[in-house]
Amino acid sequence: MNAVSDEDKIEAAHLAKEAARAYPTEAEKQYPLPPSVIDVSRYTDERLFEREMEQIFYKTWFPACPSIDLKNPRDYVVFDQLRQSVIISRLDDGSVSAWHNVCQHRGTRLVMESGNCKPGRFSCPWHGFQYDLTGKVRLVPLKDSFDPKRLENLRAPAVRVKEWGGFVWICFSDEGPDLKTYLGTIGEELDFFGLDKFETKYRFRLELDANWKMVVDAFNETWHVPWTHTKTLSKLVLWRDARLRITTPHSWMTIPLEGFTDKLGDVDHRLKHICHYLAFPNTIFSCFPTHLQTWNIWPVSVDKTIFTAWGVVGPKPEGLTDEQWTKQNDRDWKHFCAISAEDAEVLNSWKSVSHSLGTRQYMFNTAESRLTAFHAEVARRIRL
Ligand code: FES
Ligand SMILES: [Fe+2]
C-alpha cells in the first residue's frame, strides 16, 4: 500500500471540498448550452478529416511563428504543418511576406529549414530557379528554352499573412475576413495584454496519437482538472467556477485562482483570472496578466496530431530582479509542460479504443458547452 503524504492529504481535502459543493454553483448556472452527443465517427472518419482540412484549416487564420523568430531583416521561418510548407520572411522594410515553399518549375521543395537569407535570393536545389524574399522568380536558367508566357510574373503563390500580437499569422485562403475581424471578441480581449511587448521564451512540441478535435476538446473544459491534474492544477484553480462564453466560431472562459481572484475585488477579469481563449479552430491562449501560454493543435492524419506550444513572457514586473523573474518564468513553464504531459497521457490512450464496439457516441455535459459549440461549428463548416 502506498504511503499517504501530507501533500496528498491536502489535495484530497481540497478535492473533497470542491466536489462537495452543491450543484449548481453560480458559475455552473451560466453554462451556455444544454448537454449534447456526438457520433464517434466524427473523430475517426477519414473522409470527414479530409473535409476538415479543406474547409477549415485551409480557410482560417492561425499563428505560424512568433515575431521574435524574424527579428532581423532577411530572417525567414519555414512553417511545416497541415501538409503545407510556407516560407515566412522578414523583408528589408520590416514587413513580412509568406509564400509556398515550392518551386514553380517541377514542384521541388525550395528551402529545407529556417535561417537568414543574406543574399536575398533562394535558389532551387534542382535546376536553379531563383526566388526573392517575397517569392517572385528572379532568375531562370536557360530562360529561352521555356514558353515565355509561363514565365511572365512567375512567383511561388503568396500566402495571406498578418503580424499581430507578437505572432505572424497566416491564412491559406484569400477569401474571408481580415485577421482582426476574424478574431472579433478574442482579438479585443487579447489587445488588453499588450502582447506586442511580450516575448516568446519557451517552446515545445508533442506528437499525439489522437484526432485533432479530441485534443481541442481536452483543453476547453475545466472539469477534468481534479482527475487528470490532481497534483499539478487542481488546488490552484477553482475549476467549478469557470465562466464560459461562446463567441462563434471562437469561445473563451475565465478561471478563478484559489486564494488570489477573490482578494483582488472589482478589477478587470483579465487581471485576476486565467483567461483562456480558443481562436477557432486550433489556437489557444491561456493568459495571466504577466505571461501566457499559446498552443496550437495541428492535424496530421485522422488519428495523429502535433501539439506545439510557446511560453510568452511579458515585461518584468516592478520589484523583481531579472533573476527572480527568470526563475518565476522557468517555474511556470515547467508547470505548464507537466500539465500538458498529463493531458497527453490520457489523449494517447484514446487511439487503442477509438474503434471500440463499446461506445458509438460521446456525451458532452453543460460544463462542456464550449465543446458542443466547437463541434457545431466544425459540422457547419464541413456541411454535415
Ligand atoms: S524544380 Fe526547381 S528549378 Fe527545377
Ligand atoms: Fe488538461
mmCIF file of C-alpha atoms and ligand atoms in Angstrom:
data_model
loop_
_atom_site.group_PDB
_atom_site.id
_atom_site.type_symbol
_atom_site.label_atom_id
_atom_site.label_comp_id
_atom_site.label_asym_id
_atom_site.label_seq_id
_atom_site.Cartn_x
_atom_site.Cartn_y
_atom_site.Cartn_z
ATOM 1 C CA MET A 1 0.000 0.000 0.000
ATOM 2 C CA ASN A 2 1.323 3.459 -0.887
ATOM 3 C CA ALA A 3 2.085 5.857 1.949
ATOM 4 C CA VAL A 4 -0.130 8.943 2.062
ATOM 5 C CA SER A 5 1.928 12.135 2.347
ATOM 6 C CA ASP A 6 0.798 15.406 3.934
ATOM 7 C CA GLU A 7 0.654 16.888 0.459
ATOM 8 C CA ASP A 8 -1.674 14.082 -0.665
ATOM 9 C CA LYS A 9 -3.896 14.763 2.327
ATOM 10 C CA ILE A 10 -4.127 18.488 1.490
ATOM 11 C CA GLU A 11 -5.003 17.670 -2.134
ATOM 12 C CA ALA A 12 -7.584 15.107 -1.091
ATOM 13 C CA ALA A 13 -9.178 17.615 1.301
ATOM 14 C CA HIS A 14 -9.269 20.273 -1.417
ATOM 15 C CA LEU A 15 -10.819 17.886 -3.917
ATOM 16 C CA ALA A 16 -13.392 16.729 -1.407
ATOM 17 C CA LYS A 17 -14.300 20.351 -0.584
ATOM 18 C CA GLU A 18 -14.723 21.292 -4.250
ATOM 19 C CA ALA A 19 -16.639 18.162 -5.186
ATOM 20 C CA ALA A 20 -18.932 18.518 -2.150
ATOM 21 C CA ARG A 21 -20.151 21.979 -3.149
ATOM 22 C CA ALA A 22 -23.814 21.811 -4.038
ATOM 23 C CA TYR A 23 -24.608 21.688 -7.761
ATOM 24 C CA PRO A 24 -25.035 24.091 -9.432
ATOM 25 C CA THR A 25 -22.636 26.792 -8.304
ATOM 26 C CA GLU A 26 -23.337 30.293 -9.602
ATOM 27 C CA ALA A 27 -20.845 29.639 -12.418
ATOM 28 C CA GLU A 28 -22.423 26.304 -13.270
ATOM 29 C CA LYS A 29 -25.809 28.003 -13.620
ATOM 30 C CA GLN A 30 -24.484 30.095 -16.509
ATOM 31 C CA TYR A 31 -23.216 27.226 -18.661
ATOM 32 C CA PRO A 32 -24.463 28.375 -22.033
ATOM 33 C CA LEU A 33 -25.568 25.196 -23.835
ATOM 34 C CA PRO A 34 -27.578 22.072 -22.981
ATOM 35 C CA PRO A 35 -25.946 18.613 -22.966
ATOM 36 C CA SER A 36 -25.272 17.082 -26.395
ATOM 37 C CA VAL A 37 -23.974 13.903 -28.030
ATOM 38 C CA ILE A 38 -21.595 13.340 -30.920
ATOM 39 C CA ASP A 39 -21.048 10.298 -33.082
ATOM 40 C CA VAL A 40 -17.633 8.668 -32.644
ATOM 41 C CA SER A 41 -17.192 8.654 -36.433
ATOM 42 C CA ARG A 42 -16.647 12.423 -36.251
ATOM 43 C CA TYR A 43 -13.243 11.575 -34.773
ATOM 44 C CA THR A 44 -12.405 8.519 -36.870
ATOM 45 C CA ASP A 45 -13.807 9.018 -40.381
ATOM 46 C CA GLU A 46 -11.023 9.739 -42.865
ATOM 47 C CA ARG A 47 -13.354 11.406 -45.361
ATOM 48 C CA LEU A 48 -14.545 13.848 -42.723
ATOM 49 C CA PHE A 49 -10.920 14.510 -41.829
ATOM 50 C CA GLU A 50 -10.181 15.482 -45.446
ATOM 51 C CA ARG A 51 -13.155 17.838 -45.460
ATOM 52 C CA GLU A 52 -11.917 19.447 -42.244
ATOM 53 C CA MET A 53 -8.535 20.080 -43.838
ATOM 54 C CA GLU A 54 -10.102 21.663 -46.934
ATOM 55 C CA GLN A 55 -12.996 23.534 -45.382
ATOM 56 C CA ILE A 56 -11.470 24.578 -42.078
ATOM 57 C CA PHE A 57 -7.671 24.541 -41.984
ATOM 58 C CA TYR A 58 -7.211 25.907 -45.496
ATOM 59 C CA LYS A 59 -9.683 28.725 -44.806
ATOM 60 C CA THR A 60 -8.929 30.093 -41.338
ATOM 61 C CA TRP A 61 -6.208 32.116 -39.619
ATOM 62 C CA PHE A 62 -3.644 30.717 -37.182
ATOM 63 C CA PRO A 63 -0.273 31.889 -35.841
ATOM 64 C CA ALA A 64 2.614 30.318 -37.760
ATOM 65 C CA CYS A 65 5.527 31.616 -35.675
ATOM 66 C CA PRO A 66 6.415 34.169 -33.001
ATOM 67 C CA SER A 67 7.553 37.528 -34.405
ATOM 68 C CA ILE A 68 10.805 37.120 -32.494
ATOM 69 C CA ASP A 69 11.767 34.342 -34.934
ATOM 70 C CA LEU A 70 12.016 37.025 -37.608
ATOM 71 C CA LYS A 71 13.997 39.520 -35.595
ATOM 72 C CA ASN A 72 16.348 40.722 -38.344
ATOM 73 C CA PRO A 73 15.805 41.670 -41.979
ATOM 74 C CA ARG A 74 16.052 38.601 -44.226
ATOM 75 C CA ASP A 75 15.367 36.178 -41.378
ATOM 76 C CA TYR A 76 12.946 33.521 -42.552
ATOM 77 C CA VAL A 77 10.984 30.697 -40.992
ATOM 78 C CA VAL A 78 9.903 27.558 -42.765
ATOM 79 C CA PHE A 79 6.465 26.607 -41.487
ATOM 80 C CA ASP A 80 5.724 22.905 -41.974
ATOM 81 C CA GLN A 81 2.272 21.897 -40.806
ATOM 82 C CA LEU A 82 -1.075 20.891 -42.309
ATOM 83 C CA ARG A 83 0.696 19.180 -45.270
ATOM 84 C CA GLN A 84 1.960 22.594 -46.360
ATOM 85 C CA SER A 85 5.345 24.228 -46.345
ATOM 86 C CA VAL A 86 5.462 28.020 -46.239
ATOM 87 C CA ILE A 87 8.371 30.448 -46.198
ATOM 88 C CA ILE A 88 7.743 33.453 -43.959
ATOM 89 C CA SER A 89 10.372 36.126 -44.401
ATOM 90 C CA ARG A 90 11.206 39.494 -42.857
ATOM 91 C CA LEU A 91 11.741 41.998 -45.638
ATOM 92 C CA ASP A 92 14.212 44.871 -45.544
ATOM 93 C CA ASP A 93 11.391 47.366 -44.851
ATOM 94 C CA GLY A 94 10.337 45.410 -41.719
ATOM 95 C CA SER A 95 7.177 43.884 -43.195
ATOM 96 C CA VAL A 96 6.616 40.142 -43.545
ATOM 97 C CA SER A 97 5.958 38.041 -46.602
ATOM 98 C CA ALA A 98 4.639 34.475 -46.757
ATOM 99 C CA TRP A 99 4.614 32.167 -49.744
ATOM 100 C CA HIS A 100 4.508 28.492 -50.630
ATOM 101 C CA ASN A 101 7.859 26.756 -50.344
ATOM 102 C CA VAL A 102 7.574 25.017 -53.678
ATOM 103 C CA CYS A 103 9.388 25.567 -56.938
ATOM 104 C CA GLN A 104 7.235 26.627 -59.865
ATOM 105 C CA HIS A 105 9.296 24.552 -62.294
ATOM 106 C CA ARG A 106 8.733 20.993 -61.103
ATOM 107 C CA GLY A 107 7.481 21.340 -57.579
ATOM 108 C CA THR A 108 10.662 20.795 -55.588
ATOM 109 C CA ARG A 109 10.841 21.964 -52.010
ATOM 110 C CA LEU A 110 12.877 25.149 -52.194
ATOM 111 C CA VAL A 111 14.127 25.674 -48.658
ATOM 112 C CA MET A 112 14.814 22.980 -46.101
ATOM 113 C CA GLU A 113 14.913 24.916 -42.851
ATOM 114 C CA SER A 114 14.643 28.336 -41.200
ATOM 115 C CA GLY A 115 17.564 30.779 -41.270
ATOM 116 C CA ASN A 116 18.762 34.118 -42.609
ATOM 117 C CA CYS A 117 18.917 34.713 -46.363
ATOM 118 C CA LYS A 118 21.744 37.212 -46.643
ATOM 119 C CA PRO A 119 21.837 37.396 -50.477
ATOM 120 C CA GLY A 120 18.058 37.907 -50.637
ATOM 121 C CA ARG A 121 17.691 35.033 -53.111
ATOM 122 C CA PHE A 122 16.636 31.430 -52.606
ATOM 123 C CA SER A 123 17.885 29.013 -55.208
ATOM 124 C CA CYS A 124 16.040 25.822 -56.094
ATOM 125 C CA PRO A 125 18.307 22.818 -55.427
ATOM 126 C CA TRP A 126 17.101 21.088 -58.625
ATOM 127 C CA HIS A 127 17.675 23.417 -61.630
ATOM 128 C CA GLY A 128 18.498 26.730 -60.001
ATOM 129 C CA PHE A 129 15.366 28.893 -60.364
ATOM 130 C CA GLN A 130 15.936 31.844 -58.046
ATOM 131 C CA TYR A 131 13.284 33.448 -55.839
ATOM 132 C CA ASP A 132 13.441 36.730 -53.938
ATOM 133 C CA LEU A 133 12.299 37.199 -50.322
ATOM 134 C CA THR A 134 8.711 37.737 -51.469
ATOM 135 C CA GLY A 135 8.579 34.557 -53.570
ATOM 136 C CA LYS A 136 8.961 36.202 -57.003
ATOM 137 C CA VAL A 137 11.022 34.300 -59.553
ATOM 138 C CA ARG A 138 14.049 36.463 -60.356
ATOM 139 C CA LEU A 139 16.222 34.152 -62.393
ATOM 140 C CA VAL A 140 15.501 31.212 -64.673
ATOM 141 C CA PRO A 141 18.479 29.281 -66.081
ATOM 142 C CA LEU A 142 18.046 28.506 -69.824
ATOM 143 C CA LYS A 143 15.221 31.028 -69.826
ATOM 144 C CA ASP A 144 14.745 30.989 -73.610
ATOM 145 C CA SER A 145 14.009 27.283 -73.571
ATOM 146 C CA PHE A 146 10.671 27.906 -71.742
ATOM 147 C CA ASP A 147 7.361 29.169 -73.075
ATOM 148 C CA PRO A 148 7.752 32.900 -72.228
ATOM 149 C CA LYS A 149 4.094 33.220 -71.280
ATOM 150 C CA ARG A 150 4.607 30.707 -68.466
ATOM 151 C CA LEU A 151 7.430 32.802 -67.027
ATOM 152 C CA GLU A 152 5.563 36.154 -67.004
ATOM 153 C CA ASN A 153 5.257 37.443 -63.419
ATOM 154 C CA LEU A 154 6.053 33.967 -62.185
ATOM 155 C CA ARG A 155 6.114 33.556 -58.426
ATOM 156 C CA ALA A 156 5.585 30.970 -55.715
ATOM 157 C CA PRO A 157 1.977 31.670 -54.696
ATOM 158 C CA ALA A 158 1.666 34.126 -51.829
ATOM 159 C CA VAL A 159 0.018 33.151 -48.573
ATOM 160 C CA ARG A 160 -2.082 35.713 -46.706
ATOM 161 C CA VAL A 161 -0.097 36.976 -43.761
ATOM 162 C CA LYS A 162 -0.573 39.399 -40.869
ATOM 163 C CA GLU A 163 1.700 40.204 -37.971
ATOM 164 C CA TRP A 164 -0.224 40.883 -34.779
ATOM 165 C CA GLY A 165 0.094 40.286 -31.042
ATOM 166 C CA GLY A 166 3.693 39.130 -31.220
ATOM 167 C CA PHE A 167 2.932 36.431 -33.798
ATOM 168 C CA VAL A 168 2.923 36.045 -37.547
ATOM 169 C CA TRP A 169 -0.457 34.698 -38.590
ATOM 170 C CA ILE A 170 -1.210 33.089 -41.926
ATOM 171 C CA CYS A 171 -4.310 32.001 -43.813
ATOM 172 C CA PHE A 172 -4.256 29.771 -46.888
ATOM 173 C CA SER A 173 -7.342 31.393 -48.382
ATOM 174 C CA ASP A 174 -7.579 34.889 -49.856
ATOM 175 C CA GLU A 175 -11.280 34.924 -49.103
ATOM 176 C CA GLY A 176 -12.922 35.724 -45.794
ATOM 177 C CA PRO A 177 -12.327 38.439 -43.211
ATOM 178 C CA ASP A 178 -9.030 40.016 -42.226
ATOM 179 C CA LEU A 179 -7.389 38.663 -39.072
ATOM 180 C CA LYS A 180 -8.762 41.134 -36.516
ATOM 181 C CA THR A 181 -12.277 40.888 -37.930
ATOM 182 C CA TYR A 182 -11.969 37.110 -37.841
ATOM 183 C CA LEU A 183 -10.813 37.072 -34.216
ATOM 184 C CA GLY A 184 -13.544 39.513 -33.120
ATOM 185 C CA THR A 185 -14.017 39.407 -29.335
ATOM 186 C CA ILE A 186 -10.981 37.168 -28.874
ATOM 187 C CA GLY A 187 -8.754 39.781 -30.531
ATOM 188 C CA GLU A 188 -10.265 42.572 -28.415
ATOM 189 C CA GLU A 189 -9.721 40.530 -25.255
ATOM 190 C CA LEU A 190 -6.106 39.853 -26.194
ATOM 191 C CA ASP A 191 -5.460 43.528 -27.012
ATOM 192 C CA PHE A 192 -5.696 44.234 -23.274
ATOM 193 C CA PHE A 193 -2.480 42.333 -22.557
ATOM 194 C CA GLY A 194 -0.292 44.412 -24.877
ATOM 195 C CA LEU A 195 1.191 41.297 -26.448
ATOM 196 C CA ASP A 196 3.486 43.292 -28.714
ATOM 197 C CA LYS A 197 5.618 43.890 -25.622
ATOM 198 C CA PHE A 198 5.693 40.204 -24.730
ATOM 199 C CA GLU A 199 8.323 37.791 -25.960
ATOM 200 C CA THR A 200 8.283 34.077 -26.713
ATOM 201 C CA LYS A 201 10.894 32.495 -24.465
ATOM 202 C CA TYR A 202 9.920 28.828 -24.314
ATOM 203 C CA ARG A 203 8.588 26.258 -26.727
ATOM 204 C CA PHE A 204 7.901 22.575 -27.070
ATOM 205 C CA ARG A 205 6.288 20.041 -29.340
ATOM 206 C CA LEU A 206 4.445 16.783 -28.760
ATOM 207 C CA GLU A 207 3.175 14.130 -31.139
ATOM 208 C CA LEU A 208 -0.143 12.713 -30.078
ATOM 209 C CA ASP A 209 -1.983 9.562 -31.132
ATOM 210 C CA ALA A 210 -5.362 11.228 -31.222
ATOM 211 C CA ASN A 211 -7.704 13.007 -33.569
ATOM 212 C CA TRP A 212 -7.104 16.770 -33.545
ATOM 213 C CA LYS A 213 -10.612 17.530 -32.241
ATOM 214 C CA MET A 214 -10.044 15.215 -29.303
ATOM 215 C CA VAL A 215 -7.038 17.403 -28.452
ATOM 216 C CA VAL A 216 -9.057 20.611 -28.798
ATOM 217 C CA ASP A 217 -11.732 19.083 -26.558
ATOM 218 C CA ALA A 218 -9.132 18.319 -23.899
ATOM 219 C CA PHE A 219 -8.192 21.944 -23.480
ATOM 220 C CA ASN A 220 -11.563 23.626 -23.434
ATOM 221 C CA GLU A 221 -13.234 22.464 -20.272
ATOM 222 C CA THR A 222 -12.118 22.563 -16.662
ATOM 223 C CA TRP A 223 -13.864 19.701 -15.027
ATOM 224 C CA HIS A 224 -11.206 17.109 -15.916
ATOM 225 C CA VAL A 225 -8.799 19.157 -13.760
ATOM 226 C CA PRO A 226 -9.259 17.323 -10.427
ATOM 227 C CA TRP A 227 -8.906 13.899 -12.038
ATOM 228 C CA THR A 228 -6.247 14.420 -14.690
ATOM 229 C CA HIS A 229 -4.285 17.181 -12.965
ATOM 230 C CA THR A 230 -4.728 16.130 -9.360
ATOM 231 C CA LYS A 231 -1.312 17.222 -8.199
ATOM 232 C CA THR A 232 -0.445 19.925 -10.699
ATOM 233 C CA LEU A 233 -3.504 22.103 -11.113
ATOM 234 C CA SER A 234 -6.467 21.112 -9.006
ATOM 235 C CA LYS A 235 -5.556 23.094 -5.931
ATOM 236 C CA LEU A 236 -4.622 26.197 -7.932
ATOM 237 C CA VAL A 237 -7.776 26.784 -9.944
ATOM 238 C CA LEU A 238 -11.412 26.905 -8.920
ATOM 239 C CA TRP A 239 -12.496 24.595 -11.704
ATOM 240 C CA ARG A 240 -16.175 24.711 -10.753
ATOM 241 C CA ASP A 241 -16.225 28.491 -11.040
ATOM 242 C CA ALA A 242 -15.160 28.866 -14.665
ATOM 243 C CA ARG A 243 -17.344 31.230 -16.670
ATOM 244 C CA LEU A 244 -17.846 30.160 -20.267
ATOM 245 C CA ARG A 245 -18.542 32.338 -23.284
ATOM 246 C CA ILE A 246 -19.333 31.299 -26.829
ATOM 247 C CA THR A 247 -18.422 33.874 -29.469
ATOM 248 C CA THR A 248 -18.916 31.793 -32.599
ATOM 249 C CA PRO A 249 -16.717 30.475 -34.121
ATOM 250 C CA HIS A 250 -14.497 31.035 -31.052
ATOM 251 C CA SER A 251 -15.068 30.591 -27.332
ATOM 252 C CA TRP A 252 -13.418 31.520 -24.063
ATOM 253 C CA MET A 253 -13.574 31.142 -20.326
ATOM 254 C CA THR A 254 -12.308 32.824 -17.187
ATOM 255 C CA ILE A 255 -10.998 30.580 -14.429
ATOM 256 C CA PRO A 256 -10.569 31.968 -10.898
ATOM 257 C CA LEU A 257 -7.412 31.180 -8.967
ATOM 258 C CA GLU A 258 -7.625 29.860 -5.420
ATOM 259 C CA GLY A 259 -6.593 32.458 -2.829
ATOM 260 C CA PHE A 260 -5.945 35.132 -5.488
ATOM 261 C CA THR A 261 -9.001 36.100 -7.517
ATOM 262 C CA ASP A 262 -11.256 36.893 -4.545
ATOM 263 C CA LYS A 263 -8.671 39.159 -2.959
ATOM 264 C CA LEU A 264 -8.498 41.468 -5.978
ATOM 265 C CA GLY A 265 -12.127 42.583 -5.817
ATOM 266 C CA ASP A 266 -13.687 44.576 -8.618
ATOM 267 C CA VAL A 267 -10.945 44.743 -11.239
ATOM 268 C CA ASP A 268 -10.927 43.713 -14.882
ATOM 269 C CA HIS A 269 -11.382 39.937 -15.292
ATOM 270 C CA ARG A 270 -8.037 39.731 -17.124
ATOM 271 C CA LEU A 271 -6.174 40.937 -14.056
ATOM 272 C CA LYS A 272 -7.452 38.255 -11.716
ATOM 273 C CA HIS A 273 -8.296 35.099 -13.678
ATOM 274 C CA ILE A 274 -6.689 32.718 -16.064
ATOM 275 C CA CYS A 275 -8.309 33.894 -19.286
ATOM 276 C CA HIS A 276 -8.461 31.046 -21.713
ATOM 277 C CA TYR A 277 -9.317 31.715 -25.353
ATOM 278 C CA LEU A 278 -9.880 29.363 -28.276
ATOM 279 C CA ALA A 279 -9.376 31.050 -31.641
ATOM 280 C CA PHE A 280 -11.167 28.590 -33.909
ATOM 281 C CA PRO A 281 -10.067 26.084 -34.988
ATOM 282 C CA ASN A 282 -6.748 25.303 -33.340
ATOM 283 C CA THR A 283 -5.166 28.150 -31.364
ATOM 284 C CA ILE A 284 -5.407 28.515 -27.609
ATOM 285 C CA PHE A 285 -4.198 31.415 -25.483
ATOM 286 C CA SER A 286 -4.039 30.823 -21.754
ATOM 287 C CA CYS A 287 -3.360 34.254 -20.287
ATOM 288 C CA PHE A 288 -2.201 35.518 -16.933
ATOM 289 C CA PRO A 289 -1.625 39.263 -16.553
ATOM 290 C CA THR A 290 2.152 38.809 -16.732
ATOM 291 C CA HIS A 291 2.615 35.902 -19.127
ATOM 292 C CA LEU A 292 0.778 33.407 -21.262
ATOM 293 C CA GLN A 293 0.996 30.092 -22.951
ATOM 294 C CA THR A 294 -0.139 29.767 -26.536
ATOM 295 C CA TRP A 295 -0.548 26.441 -28.186
ATOM 296 C CA ASN A 296 -1.634 25.031 -31.499
ATOM 297 C CA ILE A 297 -3.153 21.746 -32.496
ATOM 298 C CA TRP A 298 -2.084 20.571 -35.944
ATOM 299 C CA PRO A 299 -3.864 17.630 -37.586
ATOM 300 C CA VAL A 300 -1.538 15.166 -39.304
ATOM 301 C CA SER A 301 -3.974 12.352 -40.044
ATOM 302 C CA VAL A 302 -7.276 11.231 -38.619
ATOM 303 C CA ASP A 303 -5.555 9.767 -35.562
ATOM 304 C CA LYS A 304 -2.319 11.716 -35.365
ATOM 305 C CA THR A 305 -1.865 15.288 -34.161
ATOM 306 C CA ILE A 306 1.022 17.600 -33.420
ATOM 307 C CA PHE A 307 0.833 19.923 -30.454
ATOM 308 C CA THR A 308 3.185 22.925 -30.408
ATOM 309 C CA ALA A 309 3.346 25.384 -27.521
ATOM 310 C CA TRP A 310 5.016 28.725 -26.851
ATOM 311 C CA GLY A 311 5.696 30.244 -23.460
ATOM 312 C CA VAL A 312 5.309 34.003 -23.801
ATOM 313 C CA VAL A 313 6.586 36.373 -21.149
ATOM 314 C CA GLY A 314 5.574 39.980 -20.508
ATOM 315 C CA PRO A 315 7.720 42.860 -19.272
ATOM 316 C CA LYS A 316 9.365 42.242 -15.897
ATOM 317 C CA PRO A 317 7.011 43.393 -13.093
ATOM 318 C CA GLU A 318 8.251 46.132 -10.771
ATOM 319 C CA GLY A 319 10.058 44.944 -7.679
ATOM 320 C CA LEU A 320 11.503 41.778 -9.226
ATOM 321 C CA THR A 321 15.130 41.246 -10.165
ATOM 322 C CA ASP A 322 15.978 39.735 -13.546
ATOM 323 C CA GLU A 323 16.980 36.570 -11.784
ATOM 324 C CA GLN A 324 13.710 36.309 -9.844
ATOM 325 C CA TRP A 325 11.686 36.985 -12.984
ATOM 326 C CA THR A 326 13.539 34.317 -14.957
ATOM 327 C CA LYS A 327 13.153 31.843 -12.119
ATOM 328 C CA GLN A 328 9.425 32.507 -11.922
ATOM 329 C CA ASN A 329 9.033 32.110 -15.687
ATOM 330 C CA ASP A 330 11.063 28.897 -15.716
ATOM 331 C CA ARG A 331 8.874 27.515 -12.957
ATOM 332 C CA ASP A 332 5.623 28.489 -14.727
ATOM 333 C CA TRP A 333 6.772 26.931 -17.992
ATOM 334 C CA LYS A 334 7.824 23.716 -16.264
ATOM 335 C CA HIS A 335 4.435 23.599 -14.616
ATOM 336 C CA PHE A 336 2.665 24.067 -17.960
ATOM 337 C CA CYS A 337 4.749 21.285 -19.544
ATOM 338 C CA ALA A 338 3.891 18.927 -16.668
ATOM 339 C CA ILE A 339 0.173 19.670 -17.077
ATOM 340 C CA SER A 340 0.351 19.134 -20.843
ATOM 341 C CA ALA A 341 2.114 15.812 -20.308
ATOM 342 C CA GLU A 342 -0.779 14.693 -18.116
ATOM 343 C CA ASP A 343 -3.258 15.590 -20.851
ATOM 344 C CA ALA A 344 -1.055 13.861 -23.419
ATOM 345 C CA GLU A 345 -1.059 10.625 -21.456
ATOM 346 C CA VAL A 346 -4.854 10.463 -21.480
ATOM 347 C CA LEU A 347 -5.062 11.551 -25.126
ATOM 348 C CA ASN A 348 -2.540 8.962 -26.300
ATOM 349 C CA SER A 349 -4.599 6.188 -24.791
ATOM 350 C CA TRP A 350 -7.615 7.094 -26.949
ATOM 351 C CA LYS A 351 -6.357 5.507 -30.189
ATOM 352 C CA SER A 352 -6.464 1.983 -28.724
ATOM 353 C CA VAL A 353 -10.215 2.350 -28.068
ATOM 354 C CA SER A 354 -11.218 4.714 -30.847
ATOM 355 C CA HIS A 355 -12.886 1.863 -32.753
ATOM 356 C CA SER A 356 -14.290 0.145 -29.699
ATOM 357 C CA LEU A 357 -17.665 -1.512 -30.159
ATOM 358 C CA GLY A 358 -18.363 -0.372 -26.619
ATOM 359 C CA THR A 359 -19.298 3.211 -27.450
ATOM 360 C CA ARG A 360 -20.569 4.788 -30.635
ATOM 361 C CA GLN A 361 -21.400 8.191 -29.193
ATOM 362 C CA TYR A 362 -19.661 10.519 -26.785
ATOM 363 C CA MET A 363 -21.559 12.833 -24.424
ATOM 364 C CA PHE A 364 -20.898 16.457 -23.541
ATOM 365 C CA ASN A 365 -22.401 17.868 -20.355
ATOM 366 C CA THR A 366 -23.236 21.521 -19.762
ATOM 367 C CA ALA A 367 -19.722 22.151 -18.390
ATOM 368 C CA GLU A 368 -18.568 21.097 -21.865
ATOM 369 C CA SER A 369 -20.646 23.749 -23.634
ATOM 370 C CA ARG A 370 -17.555 25.073 -25.401
ATOM 371 C CA LEU A 371 -17.041 21.618 -26.925
ATOM 372 C CA THR A 372 -20.649 21.429 -28.068
ATOM 373 C CA ALA A 373 -20.252 24.828 -29.734
ATOM 374 C CA PHE A 374 -16.907 23.873 -31.288
ATOM 375 C CA HIS A 375 -18.258 20.674 -32.868
ATOM 376 C CA ALA A 376 -21.346 22.504 -34.137
ATOM 377 C CA GLU A 377 -19.007 24.969 -35.861
ATOM 378 C CA VAL A 378 -16.914 22.155 -37.374
ATOM 379 C CA ALA A 379 -20.091 20.458 -38.626
ATOM 380 C CA ARG A 380 -21.380 23.682 -40.129
ATOM 381 C CA ARG A 381 -18.121 24.299 -41.985
ATOM 382 C CA ILE A 382 -17.827 20.821 -43.448
ATOM 383 C CA ARG A 383 -21.558 20.893 -44.227
ATOM 384 C CA LEU A 384 -22.600 17.875 -42.203
HETATM 385 S S1 FES B 1 12.371 22.041 -59.793
HETATM 386 FE FE1 FES B 1 13.132 23.955 -59.169
HETATM 387 S S2 FES B 1 14.353 24.645 -60.784
HETATM 388 FE FE2 FES B 1 13.605 22.742 -61.433
HETATM 389 FE FE FE B 2 -5.878 19.269 -19.034
#
